[in-house]
Coordinates of C-alpha atoms (C1' of nucleotides) in Angstrom, one line a residue:
Chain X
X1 CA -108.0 -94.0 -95.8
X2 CA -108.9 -96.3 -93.6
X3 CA -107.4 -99.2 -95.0
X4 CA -103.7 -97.8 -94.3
X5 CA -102.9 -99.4 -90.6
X6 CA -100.4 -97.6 -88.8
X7 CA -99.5 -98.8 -84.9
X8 CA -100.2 -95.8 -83.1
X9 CA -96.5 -94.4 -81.6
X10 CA -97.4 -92.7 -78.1
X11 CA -100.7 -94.5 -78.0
X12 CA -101.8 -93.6 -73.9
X13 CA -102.4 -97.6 -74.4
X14 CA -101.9 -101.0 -75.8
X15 CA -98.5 -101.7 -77.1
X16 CA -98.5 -103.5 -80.6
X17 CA -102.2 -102.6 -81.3
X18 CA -103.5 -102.8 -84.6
X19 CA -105.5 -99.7 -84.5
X20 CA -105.6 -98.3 -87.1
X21 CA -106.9 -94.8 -86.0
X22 CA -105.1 -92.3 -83.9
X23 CA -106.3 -91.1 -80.4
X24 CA -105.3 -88.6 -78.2
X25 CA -108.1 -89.0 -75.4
X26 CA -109.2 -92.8 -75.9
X27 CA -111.1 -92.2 -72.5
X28 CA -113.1 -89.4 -74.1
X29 CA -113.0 -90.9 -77.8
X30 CA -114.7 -94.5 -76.0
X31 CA -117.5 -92.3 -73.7
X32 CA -118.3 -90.0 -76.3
X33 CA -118.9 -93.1 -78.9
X34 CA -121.4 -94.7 -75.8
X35 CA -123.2 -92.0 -76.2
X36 CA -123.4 -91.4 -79.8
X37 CA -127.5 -91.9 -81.0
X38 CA -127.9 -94.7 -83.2
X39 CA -127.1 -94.5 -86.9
X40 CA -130.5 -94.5 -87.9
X41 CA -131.6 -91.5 -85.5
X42 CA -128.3 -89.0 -86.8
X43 CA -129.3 -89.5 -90.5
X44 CA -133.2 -88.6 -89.1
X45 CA -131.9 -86.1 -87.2
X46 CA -129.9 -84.6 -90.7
X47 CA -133.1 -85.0 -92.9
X48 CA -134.9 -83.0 -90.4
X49 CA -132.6 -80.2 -90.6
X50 CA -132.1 -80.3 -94.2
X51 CA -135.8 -79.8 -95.3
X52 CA -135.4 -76.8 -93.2
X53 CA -132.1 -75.8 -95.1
X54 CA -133.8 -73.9 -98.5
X55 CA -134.9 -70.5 -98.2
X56 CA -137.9 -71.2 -99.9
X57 CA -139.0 -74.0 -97.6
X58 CA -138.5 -71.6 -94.5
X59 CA -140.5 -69.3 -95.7
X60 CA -143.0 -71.7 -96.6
X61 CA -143.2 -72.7 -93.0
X62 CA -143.0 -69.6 -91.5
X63 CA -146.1 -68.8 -93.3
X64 CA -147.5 -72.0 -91.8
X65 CA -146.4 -70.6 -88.6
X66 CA -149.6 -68.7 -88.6
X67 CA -152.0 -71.2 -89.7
X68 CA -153.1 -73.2 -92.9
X69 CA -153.3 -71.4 -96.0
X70 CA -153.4 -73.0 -99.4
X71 CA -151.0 -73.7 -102.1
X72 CA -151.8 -70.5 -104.7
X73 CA -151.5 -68.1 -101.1
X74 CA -148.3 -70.0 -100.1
X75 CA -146.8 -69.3 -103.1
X76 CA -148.3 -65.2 -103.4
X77 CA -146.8 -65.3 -100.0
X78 CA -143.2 -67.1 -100.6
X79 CA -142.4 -65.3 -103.8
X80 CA -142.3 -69.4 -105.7
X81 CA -144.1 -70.6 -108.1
X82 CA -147.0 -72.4 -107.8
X83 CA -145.1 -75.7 -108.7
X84 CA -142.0 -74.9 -106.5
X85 CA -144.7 -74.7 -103.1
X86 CA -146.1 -77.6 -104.6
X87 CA -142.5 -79.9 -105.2
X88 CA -141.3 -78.2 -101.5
X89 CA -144.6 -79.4 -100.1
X90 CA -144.1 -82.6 -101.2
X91 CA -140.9 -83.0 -99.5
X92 CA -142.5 -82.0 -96.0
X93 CA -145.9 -84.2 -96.8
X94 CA -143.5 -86.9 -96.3
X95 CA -141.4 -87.4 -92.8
X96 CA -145.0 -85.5 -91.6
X97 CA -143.7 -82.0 -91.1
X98 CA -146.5 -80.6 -92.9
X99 CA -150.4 -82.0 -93.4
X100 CA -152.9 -81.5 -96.0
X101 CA -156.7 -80.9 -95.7
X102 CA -158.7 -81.1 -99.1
X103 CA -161.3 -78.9 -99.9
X104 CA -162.9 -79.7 -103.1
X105 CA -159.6 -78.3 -105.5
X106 CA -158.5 -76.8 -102.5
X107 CA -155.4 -78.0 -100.6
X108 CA -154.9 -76.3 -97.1
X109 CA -151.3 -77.1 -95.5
X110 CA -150.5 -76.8 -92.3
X111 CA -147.7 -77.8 -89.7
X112 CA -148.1 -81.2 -88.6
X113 CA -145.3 -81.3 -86.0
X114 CA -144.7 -79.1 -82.9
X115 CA -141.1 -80.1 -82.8
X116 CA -140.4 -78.0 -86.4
X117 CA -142.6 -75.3 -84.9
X118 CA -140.3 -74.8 -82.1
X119 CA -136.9 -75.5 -84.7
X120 CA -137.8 -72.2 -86.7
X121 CA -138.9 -70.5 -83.4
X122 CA -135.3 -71.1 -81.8
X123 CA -133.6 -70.4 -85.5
X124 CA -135.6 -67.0 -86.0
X125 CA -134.3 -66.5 -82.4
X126 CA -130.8 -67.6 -83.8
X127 CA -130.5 -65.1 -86.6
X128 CA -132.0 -61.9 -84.3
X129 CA -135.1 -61.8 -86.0
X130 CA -137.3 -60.1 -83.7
X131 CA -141.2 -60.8 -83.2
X132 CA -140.8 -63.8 -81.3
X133 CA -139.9 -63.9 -77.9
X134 CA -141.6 -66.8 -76.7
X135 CA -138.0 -68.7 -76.6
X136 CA -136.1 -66.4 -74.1
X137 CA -132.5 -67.6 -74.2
X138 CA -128.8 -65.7 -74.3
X139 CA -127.5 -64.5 -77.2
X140 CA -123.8 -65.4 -77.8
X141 CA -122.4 -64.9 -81.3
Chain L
X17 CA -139.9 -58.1 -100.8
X18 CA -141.1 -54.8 -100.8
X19 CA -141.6 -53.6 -103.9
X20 CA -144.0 -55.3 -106.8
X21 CA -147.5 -53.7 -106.1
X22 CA -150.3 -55.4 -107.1
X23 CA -154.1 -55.3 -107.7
X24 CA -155.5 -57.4 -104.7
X25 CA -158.6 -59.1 -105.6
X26 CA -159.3 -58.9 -102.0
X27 CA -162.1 -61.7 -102.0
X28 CA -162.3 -65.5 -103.1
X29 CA -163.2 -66.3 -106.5
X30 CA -163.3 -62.6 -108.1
X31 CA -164.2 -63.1 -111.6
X32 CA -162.5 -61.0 -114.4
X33 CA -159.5 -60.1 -112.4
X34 CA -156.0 -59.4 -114.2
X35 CA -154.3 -59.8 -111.2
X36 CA -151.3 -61.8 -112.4
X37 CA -150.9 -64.2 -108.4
X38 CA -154.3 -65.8 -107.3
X39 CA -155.3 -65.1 -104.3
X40 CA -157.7 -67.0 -102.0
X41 CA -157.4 -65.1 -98.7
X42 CA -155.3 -62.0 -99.3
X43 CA -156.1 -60.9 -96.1
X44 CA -153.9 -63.6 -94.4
X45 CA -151.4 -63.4 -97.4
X46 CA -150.6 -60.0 -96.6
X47 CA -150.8 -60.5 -93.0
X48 CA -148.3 -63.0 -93.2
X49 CA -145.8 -61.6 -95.9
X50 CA -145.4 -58.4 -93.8
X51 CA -144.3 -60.8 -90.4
X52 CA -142.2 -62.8 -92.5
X53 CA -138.3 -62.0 -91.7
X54 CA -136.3 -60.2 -93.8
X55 CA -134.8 -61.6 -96.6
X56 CA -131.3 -62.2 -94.9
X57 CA -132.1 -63.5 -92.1
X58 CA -134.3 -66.3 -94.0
X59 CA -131.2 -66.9 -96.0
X60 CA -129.1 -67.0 -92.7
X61 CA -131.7 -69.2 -90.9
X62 CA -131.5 -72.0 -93.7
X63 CA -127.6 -71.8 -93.8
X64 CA -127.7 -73.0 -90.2
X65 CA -129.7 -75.8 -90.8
X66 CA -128.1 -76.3 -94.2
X67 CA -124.8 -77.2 -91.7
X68 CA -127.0 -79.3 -89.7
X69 CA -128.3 -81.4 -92.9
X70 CA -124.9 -83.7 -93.1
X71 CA -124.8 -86.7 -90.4
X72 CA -121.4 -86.5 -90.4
X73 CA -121.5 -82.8 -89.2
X74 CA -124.2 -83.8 -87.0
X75 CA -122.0 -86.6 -85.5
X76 CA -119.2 -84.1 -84.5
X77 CA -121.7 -81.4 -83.0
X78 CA -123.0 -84.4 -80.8
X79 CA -119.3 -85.2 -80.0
X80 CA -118.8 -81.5 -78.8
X81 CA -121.7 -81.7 -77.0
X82 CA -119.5 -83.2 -74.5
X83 CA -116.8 -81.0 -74.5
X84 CA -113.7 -80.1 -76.4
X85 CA -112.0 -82.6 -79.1
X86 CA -109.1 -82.3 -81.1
X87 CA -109.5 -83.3 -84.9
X88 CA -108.1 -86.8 -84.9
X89 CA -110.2 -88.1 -82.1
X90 CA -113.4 -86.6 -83.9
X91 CA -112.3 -88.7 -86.6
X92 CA -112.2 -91.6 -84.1
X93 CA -115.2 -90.6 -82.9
X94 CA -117.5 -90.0 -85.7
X95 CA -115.8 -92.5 -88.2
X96 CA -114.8 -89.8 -90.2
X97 CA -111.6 -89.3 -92.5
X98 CA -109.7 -86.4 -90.9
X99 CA -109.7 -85.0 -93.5
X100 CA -113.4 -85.1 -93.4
X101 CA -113.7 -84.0 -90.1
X102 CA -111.5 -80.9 -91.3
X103 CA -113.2 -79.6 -94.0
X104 CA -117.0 -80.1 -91.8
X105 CA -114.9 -77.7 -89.2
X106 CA -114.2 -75.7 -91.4
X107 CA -117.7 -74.9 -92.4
X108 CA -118.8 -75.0 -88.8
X109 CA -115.9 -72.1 -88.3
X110 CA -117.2 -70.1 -90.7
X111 CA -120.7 -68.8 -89.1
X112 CA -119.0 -68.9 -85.9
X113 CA -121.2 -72.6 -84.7
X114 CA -117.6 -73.8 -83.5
X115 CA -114.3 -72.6 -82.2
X116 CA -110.7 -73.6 -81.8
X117 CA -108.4 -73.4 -79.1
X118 CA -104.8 -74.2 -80.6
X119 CA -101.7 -75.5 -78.4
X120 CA -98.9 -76.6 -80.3
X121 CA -99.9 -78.4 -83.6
X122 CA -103.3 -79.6 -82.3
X123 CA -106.3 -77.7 -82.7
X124 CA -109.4 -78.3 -79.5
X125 CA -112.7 -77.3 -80.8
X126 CA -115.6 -76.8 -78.9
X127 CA -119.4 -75.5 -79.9
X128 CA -119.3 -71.8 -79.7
X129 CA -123.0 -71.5 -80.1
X130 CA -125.4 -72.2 -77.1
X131 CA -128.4 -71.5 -79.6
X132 CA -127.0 -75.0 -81.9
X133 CA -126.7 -76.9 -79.0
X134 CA -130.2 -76.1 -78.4
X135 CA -131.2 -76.7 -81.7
X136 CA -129.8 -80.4 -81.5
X137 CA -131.3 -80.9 -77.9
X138 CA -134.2 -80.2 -79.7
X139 CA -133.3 -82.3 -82.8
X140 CA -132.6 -85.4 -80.9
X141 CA -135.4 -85.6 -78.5
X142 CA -137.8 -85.0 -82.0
X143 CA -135.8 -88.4 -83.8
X144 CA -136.4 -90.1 -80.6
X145 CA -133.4 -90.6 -78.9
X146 CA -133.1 -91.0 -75.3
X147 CA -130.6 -89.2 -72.8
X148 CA -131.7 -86.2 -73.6
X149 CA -134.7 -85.1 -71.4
X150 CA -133.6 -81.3 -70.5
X151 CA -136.0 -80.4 -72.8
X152 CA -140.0 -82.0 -71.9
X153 CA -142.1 -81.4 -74.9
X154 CA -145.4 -83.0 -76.3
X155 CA -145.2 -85.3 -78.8
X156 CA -146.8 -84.6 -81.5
X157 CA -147.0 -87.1 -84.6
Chain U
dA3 C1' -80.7 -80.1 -90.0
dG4 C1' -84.3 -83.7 -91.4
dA5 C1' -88.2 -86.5 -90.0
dT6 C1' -92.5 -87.0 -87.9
dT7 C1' -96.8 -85.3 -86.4
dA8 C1' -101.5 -82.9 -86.5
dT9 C1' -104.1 -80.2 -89.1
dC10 C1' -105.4 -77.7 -93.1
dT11 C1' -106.3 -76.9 -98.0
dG12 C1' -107.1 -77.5 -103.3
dT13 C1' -109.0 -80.2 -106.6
dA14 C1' -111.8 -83.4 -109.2
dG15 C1' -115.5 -86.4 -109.8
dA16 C1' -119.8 -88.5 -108.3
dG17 C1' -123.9 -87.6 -106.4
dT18 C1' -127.6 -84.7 -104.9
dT19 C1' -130.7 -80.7 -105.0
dG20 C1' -133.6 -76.7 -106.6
dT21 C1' -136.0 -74.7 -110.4
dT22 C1' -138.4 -74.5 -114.5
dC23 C1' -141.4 -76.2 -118.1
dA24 C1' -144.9 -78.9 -119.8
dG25 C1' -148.5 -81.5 -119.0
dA26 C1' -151.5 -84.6 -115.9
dC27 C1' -155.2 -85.2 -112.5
dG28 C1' -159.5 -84.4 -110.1
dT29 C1' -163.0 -80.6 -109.0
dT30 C1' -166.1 -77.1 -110.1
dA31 C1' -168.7 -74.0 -113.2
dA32 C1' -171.0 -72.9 -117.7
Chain S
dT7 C1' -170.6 -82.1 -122.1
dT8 C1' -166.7 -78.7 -122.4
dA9 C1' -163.9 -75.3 -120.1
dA10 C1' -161.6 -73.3 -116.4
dC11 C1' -159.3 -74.0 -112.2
dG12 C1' -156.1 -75.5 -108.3
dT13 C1' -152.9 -78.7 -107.5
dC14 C1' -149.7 -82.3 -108.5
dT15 C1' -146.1 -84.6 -111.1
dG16 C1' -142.1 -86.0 -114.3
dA17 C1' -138.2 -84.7 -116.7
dA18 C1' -134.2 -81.8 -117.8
dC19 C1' -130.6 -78.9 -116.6
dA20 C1' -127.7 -75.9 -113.8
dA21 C1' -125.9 -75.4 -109.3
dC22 C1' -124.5 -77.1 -105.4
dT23 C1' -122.4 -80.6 -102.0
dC24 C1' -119.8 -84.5 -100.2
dT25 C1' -115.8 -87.4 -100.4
dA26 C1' -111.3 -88.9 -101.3
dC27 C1' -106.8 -88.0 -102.6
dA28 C1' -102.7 -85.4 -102.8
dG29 C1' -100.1 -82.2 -101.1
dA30 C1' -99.1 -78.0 -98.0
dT31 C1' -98.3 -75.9 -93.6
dA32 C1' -96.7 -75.4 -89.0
dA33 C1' -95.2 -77.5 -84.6
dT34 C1' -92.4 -80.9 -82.4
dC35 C1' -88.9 -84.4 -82.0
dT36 C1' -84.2 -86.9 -82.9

DNA sequence: AGATTATCTGTAGAGTTGTTCAGACGTTAA
DNA sequence: TTAACGTCTGAACAACTCTACAGATAATCT
């Protein structure tokens, strides 16, 4: 797709430009770019969001939203397996969303990151679940 | 989520108990399963972010953070086919986190969800990235 | 009318993700 | 020591997602 060049016809610009893309609002197109985060933080930014994108990791963390509990209580609590907490914990163990503390065979999880905390409290907010009004904030959809 | 009655050992380390989930605190467990959302709204929660999880999605919600844009100067903008940039709309369209404006054959959209703007404010600040300081939060990890 | 433009859609293939099963590891109890 | 326990891990498979291409649609222009 991009390898097609096309001069742009009505381009609000240069004459004879090579351009190969199509702008309506170049003025917009160039101050919006400015601003655009760095690569590295948007693809952050998407990991973020899509450890929090599987039911079962939500509830996971909403669970966590009251404290540490362990593995076995996570998954009494989530409705998973034993293994399934365990393989969804290891996803958040990693960019530090969640922390362990070991206790003999014990492992107690709990929310490393006060950022996620207030993710899910804004989401819960989102979807009209009730019980947390901490965020206070207009509803529009 | 309701139904599935069990025996509740109702104490760590319970010896000769049939109960078929271990427990360790089932206290907290049920504590926490009888705050935890509904069902829907869990599923409804991780949708959200499930749009959130794509960095190209993520690029164009930052773009309309700005302000309207019509499809082919998102594509400019985010580096995305427009065709690309069409079907991420259309996902976006579908739980209402965008809207169009049409005049003639192009098509403005805008974010038509203050609570996803939020969640990006949020988002951005947690990855790091500057300009953003509406929101003052601790850091935490 | 036909041509051009902007956007939208269907489809197919590659890649990714979630779940389950089986078994491993380290810890505690007998 | 052996056995039981809580947790962790690897592998396999189905289900899903992203991307690119081709074509469709509707508005505008010549």
């Amino acid at each position: 797709m991009t390898g097609t060049a096309q001069a742009l016809p009505t381009s609000p610009g240069q004459p004879g430009s090579e351009c190969a893309i199509r702008l309506v609002d170049a003025e917009k197109v160039e101050a919006v770019r400015s601003r655009m985060p760095a690569e590295s933080d948007v693809t952050d930014l998407a990991v973020i969001f899509g450890l929090l994108s599987d039911p079962g990791r939500v509830r996971i963390l909403i669970a966590l939203l009251e404290g540490e509990m362990c593995v076995c209580d996570l998954a009494a609590t989530t409705g998973l397996s034993e293994s399934g907490v365990s393989h969804a914990l290891r996803l958040l163990r990693g960019p530090r969303v969640v922390q362990v503390r070991r206790a003999g065979r014990m492992a107690y999880y709990s929310l490393a990151d006060s950022h996620v905390r207030m993710l899910l409290d804004l989401g819960l907010t989102h979807v009209g679940h009730a019980g947390q009004d901490r965020l206070t904030m207009v509803s529009n959809n």
